[in-house]
Coordinates of C-alpha atoms in Angstrom, one line a residue:
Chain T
X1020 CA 116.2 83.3 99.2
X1021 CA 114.1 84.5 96.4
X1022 CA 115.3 87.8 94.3
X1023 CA 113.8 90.9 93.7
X1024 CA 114.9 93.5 91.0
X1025 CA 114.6 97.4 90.6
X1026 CA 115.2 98.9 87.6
X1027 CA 116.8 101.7 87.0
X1028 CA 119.5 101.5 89.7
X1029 CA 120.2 105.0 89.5
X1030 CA 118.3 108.1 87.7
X1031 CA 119.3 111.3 87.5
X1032 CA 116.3 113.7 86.0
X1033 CA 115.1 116.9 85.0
X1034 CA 112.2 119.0 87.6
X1035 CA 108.9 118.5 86.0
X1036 CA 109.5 114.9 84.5
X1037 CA 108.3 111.6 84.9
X1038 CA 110.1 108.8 86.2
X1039 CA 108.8 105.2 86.2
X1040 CA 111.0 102.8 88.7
X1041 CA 110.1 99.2 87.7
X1042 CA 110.2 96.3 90.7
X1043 CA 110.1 92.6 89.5
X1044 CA 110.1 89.1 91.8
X1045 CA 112.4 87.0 89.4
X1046 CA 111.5 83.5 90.9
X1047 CA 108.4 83.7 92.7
X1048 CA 105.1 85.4 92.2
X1049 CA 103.9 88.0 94.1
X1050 CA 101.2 88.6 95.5
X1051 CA 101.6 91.8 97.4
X1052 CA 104.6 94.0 96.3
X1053 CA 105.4 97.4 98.8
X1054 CA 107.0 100.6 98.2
X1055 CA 109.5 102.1 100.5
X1056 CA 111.1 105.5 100.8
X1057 CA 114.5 106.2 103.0
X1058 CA 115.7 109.0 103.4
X1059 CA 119.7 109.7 104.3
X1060 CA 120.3 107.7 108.0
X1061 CA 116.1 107.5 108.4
X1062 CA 114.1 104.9 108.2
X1063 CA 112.9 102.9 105.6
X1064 CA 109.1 104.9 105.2
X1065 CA 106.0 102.5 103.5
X1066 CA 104.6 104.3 100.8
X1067 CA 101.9 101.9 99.4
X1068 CA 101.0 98.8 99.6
X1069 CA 99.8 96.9 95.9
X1070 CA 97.7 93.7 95.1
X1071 CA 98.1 92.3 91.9
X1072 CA 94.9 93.5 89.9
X1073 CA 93.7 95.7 92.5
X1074 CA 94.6 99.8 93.3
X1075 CA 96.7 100.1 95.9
X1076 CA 96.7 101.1 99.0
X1077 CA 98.4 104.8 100.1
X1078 CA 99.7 105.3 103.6
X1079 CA 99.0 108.6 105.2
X1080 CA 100.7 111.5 103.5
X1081 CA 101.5 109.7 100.5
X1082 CA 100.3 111.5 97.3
X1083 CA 98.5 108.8 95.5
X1084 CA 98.2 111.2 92.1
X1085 CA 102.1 112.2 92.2
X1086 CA 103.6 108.4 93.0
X1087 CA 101.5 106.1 90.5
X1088 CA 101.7 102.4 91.3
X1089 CA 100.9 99.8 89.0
X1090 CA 100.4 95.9 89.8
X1091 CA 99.7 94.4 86.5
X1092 CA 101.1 90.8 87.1
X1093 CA 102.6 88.6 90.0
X1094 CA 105.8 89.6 88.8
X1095 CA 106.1 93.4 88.3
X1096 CA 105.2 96.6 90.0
X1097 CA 105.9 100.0 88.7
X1098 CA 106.1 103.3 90.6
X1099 CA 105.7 106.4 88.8
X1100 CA 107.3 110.0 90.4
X1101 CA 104.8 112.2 88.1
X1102 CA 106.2 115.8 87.5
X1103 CA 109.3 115.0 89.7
X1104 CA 111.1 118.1 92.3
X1105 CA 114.1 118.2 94.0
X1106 CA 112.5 117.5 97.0
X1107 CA 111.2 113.5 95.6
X1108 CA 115.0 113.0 95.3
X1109 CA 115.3 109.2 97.5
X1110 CA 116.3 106.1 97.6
X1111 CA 113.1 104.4 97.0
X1112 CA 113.1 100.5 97.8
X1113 CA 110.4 97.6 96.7
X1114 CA 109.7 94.6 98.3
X1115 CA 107.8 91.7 97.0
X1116 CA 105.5 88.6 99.4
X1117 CA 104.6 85.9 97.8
X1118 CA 101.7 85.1 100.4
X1119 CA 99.8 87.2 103.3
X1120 CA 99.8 85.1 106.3
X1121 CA 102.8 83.1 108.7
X1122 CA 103.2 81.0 105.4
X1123 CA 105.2 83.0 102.9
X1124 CA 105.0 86.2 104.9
X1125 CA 108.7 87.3 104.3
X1126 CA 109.4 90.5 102.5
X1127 CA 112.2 89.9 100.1
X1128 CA 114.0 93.4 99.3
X1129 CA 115.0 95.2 96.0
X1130 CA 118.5 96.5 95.5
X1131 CA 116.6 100.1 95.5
X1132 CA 116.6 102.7 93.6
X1133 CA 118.3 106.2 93.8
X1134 CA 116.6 109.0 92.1
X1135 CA 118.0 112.7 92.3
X1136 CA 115.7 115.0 90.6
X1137 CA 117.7 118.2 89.6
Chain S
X1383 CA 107.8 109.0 119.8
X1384 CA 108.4 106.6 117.3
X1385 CA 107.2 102.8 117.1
X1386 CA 110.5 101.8 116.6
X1387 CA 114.0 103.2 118.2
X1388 CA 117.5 102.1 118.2
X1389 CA 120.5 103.5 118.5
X1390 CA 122.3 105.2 115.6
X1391 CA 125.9 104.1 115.6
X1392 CA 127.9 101.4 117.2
X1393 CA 131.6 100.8 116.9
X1394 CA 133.5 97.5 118.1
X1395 CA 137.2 96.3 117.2
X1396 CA 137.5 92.8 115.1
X1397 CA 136.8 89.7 117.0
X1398 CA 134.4 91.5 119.8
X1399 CA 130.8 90.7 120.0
X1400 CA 128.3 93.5 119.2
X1401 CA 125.0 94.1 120.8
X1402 CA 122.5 95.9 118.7
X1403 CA 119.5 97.4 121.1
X1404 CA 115.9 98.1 119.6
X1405 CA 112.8 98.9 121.8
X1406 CA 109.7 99.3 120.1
X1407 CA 106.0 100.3 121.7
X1408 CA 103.7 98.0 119.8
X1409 CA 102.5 95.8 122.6
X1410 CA 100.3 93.2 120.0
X1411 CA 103.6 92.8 118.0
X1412 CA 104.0 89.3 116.6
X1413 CA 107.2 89.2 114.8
X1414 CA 110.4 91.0 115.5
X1415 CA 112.7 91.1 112.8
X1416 CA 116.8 92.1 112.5
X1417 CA 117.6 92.7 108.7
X1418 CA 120.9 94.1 107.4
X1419 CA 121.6 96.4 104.6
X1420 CA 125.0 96.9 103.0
X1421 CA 125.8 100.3 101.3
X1422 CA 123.8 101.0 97.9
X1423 CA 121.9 97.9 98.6
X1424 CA 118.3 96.7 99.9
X1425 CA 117.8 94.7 102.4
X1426 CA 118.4 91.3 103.5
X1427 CA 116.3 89.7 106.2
X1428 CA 118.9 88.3 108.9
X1429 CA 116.8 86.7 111.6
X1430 CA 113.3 87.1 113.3
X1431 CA 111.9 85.9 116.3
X1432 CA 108.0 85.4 117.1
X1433 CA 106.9 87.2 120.1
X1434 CA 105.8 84.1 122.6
X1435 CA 110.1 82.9 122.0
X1436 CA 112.6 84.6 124.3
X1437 CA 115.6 83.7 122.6
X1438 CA 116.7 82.3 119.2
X1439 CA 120.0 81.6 118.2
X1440 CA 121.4 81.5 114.1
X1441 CA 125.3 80.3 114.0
X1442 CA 126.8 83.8 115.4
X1443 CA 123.7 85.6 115.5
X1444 CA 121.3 85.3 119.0
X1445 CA 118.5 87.4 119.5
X1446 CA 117.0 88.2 122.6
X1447 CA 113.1 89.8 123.5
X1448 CA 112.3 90.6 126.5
X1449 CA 108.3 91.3 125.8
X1450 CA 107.4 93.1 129.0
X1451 CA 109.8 95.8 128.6
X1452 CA 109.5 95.6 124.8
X1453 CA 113.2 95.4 124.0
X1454 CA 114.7 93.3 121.2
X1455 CA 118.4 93.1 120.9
X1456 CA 120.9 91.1 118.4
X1457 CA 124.0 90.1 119.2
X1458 CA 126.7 89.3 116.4
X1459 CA 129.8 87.1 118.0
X1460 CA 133.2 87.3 116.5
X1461 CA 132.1 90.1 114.3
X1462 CA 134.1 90.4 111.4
X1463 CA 134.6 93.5 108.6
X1464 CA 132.3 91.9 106.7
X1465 CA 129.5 92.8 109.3
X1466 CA 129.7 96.6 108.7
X1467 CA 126.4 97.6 107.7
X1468 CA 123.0 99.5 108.9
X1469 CA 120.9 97.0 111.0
X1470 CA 117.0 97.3 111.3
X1471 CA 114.6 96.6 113.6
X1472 CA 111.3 96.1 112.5
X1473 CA 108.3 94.9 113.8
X1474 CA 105.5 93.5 112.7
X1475 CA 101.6 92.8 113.8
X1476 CA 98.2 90.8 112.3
X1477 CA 99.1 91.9 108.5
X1478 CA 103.0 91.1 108.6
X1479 CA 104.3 94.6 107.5
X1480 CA 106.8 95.5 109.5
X1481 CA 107.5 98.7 110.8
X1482 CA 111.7 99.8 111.0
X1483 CA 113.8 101.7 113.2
X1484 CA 116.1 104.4 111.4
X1485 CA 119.0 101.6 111.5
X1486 CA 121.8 101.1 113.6
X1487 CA 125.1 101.7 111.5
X1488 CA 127.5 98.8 112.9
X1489 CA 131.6 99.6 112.5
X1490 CA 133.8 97.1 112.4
X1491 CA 137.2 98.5 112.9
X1492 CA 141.0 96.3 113.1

């Protein structure tokens, strides 16, 4: 199947910094690329949804100013923890679609990321 | 409640069959899914079934929906070590983004 990338794999910061988790499809391009949060033995949680080019799309409770998501290419999304706390400390997850309907709809996964925010 | 539930924890001995049990409340669901994620890892899409098919089998892995009571299970034959993992159920309507359980932690014990 195709392969998706997160990078870091682990980050270990300061409160008050800014952390930028990047999320890249290595052999496909894609078009929509989602952001996950899990917490420990909970569900994977959607975060946003991003179209190439476009702003993306927040799901209820989701602070759109503290978790900055950027789209710029059908290869690479990047989420930003802005003026990280303890409590943003996750395992945070991308995946990536190369289309939107039953062709190409599959969700390929990222290794994830774990960010502990001291 | 939530959209999605399944049981936390399942246990079986090398060599049984495991049954993995999901029910979800989504009544326009089109696609169930089973994915499995290994520790420190995301994950990896194991099987799905569309929501007119009862049945669908993949080598050891059969999945069975039963639509009226809205109950998807996954059943894993001869289920080796290798199998320990957290198993999701998601589902999934009209825009294809599915919706997961918290994950069903499967241990395969000697």
């Amino acid at each position: 199947g195709a392969v998706v990338s997160q990078h870091p794999s682990r980050v270990i910061c300061k409160s008050g910094t800014s952390v930028k988790i990047e999320c890249r499809s290595l052999d496909f391009q894609a078009t929509t690329m989602f952001w996950y949060r899990q917490f420990p033995k909970q569900s994977l949680m959607l975060m946003a949804t991003s179209n190439e080019g476009s702003k993306a799309t927040y799901e209820q409770g989701v602070e759109k100013d503290k978790f900055l998501i950027n789209h710029a290419s059908l290869t690479l999304s990047t989420l930003t923890v802005t003026s990280a706390h303890p409590e943003d400390s996750s395992f945070y997850i991308c995946s990536a679609r190369e289309g939107g309907g039953p062709v190409g709809n599959e969700q390929f996964f990222g290794p994830g990321t774990r960010l502990t925010v001291l | 409640g939530e959209d999605v539930e399944q049981s936390l924890f399942l246990s079986v001995r090398e060599g049984d069959s495991s049954v993995i049990n999901c029910t979800y409340t989504d009544s326009s669901s089109t696609y169930l899914y089973w994915y499995k994620q290994e520790p420190g890892a995301g994950l990896q899409l194991l099987t799905y079934i569309f929501s007119n098919m009862d049945m669908k089998q993949d080598q050891r892995l059969t999945v069975l929906l039963n639509k009226k009571d809205k109950h998807l299970s996954l059943r894993i034959a001869d289920t080796q070590t290798g199998d320990s993992a957290i198993y999701f159920c998601a589902e999934a309507g009209g825009s294809y983004i599915p919706t997961f359980g918290r994950g069903t932690s499967l241990i395969v014990h000697p």
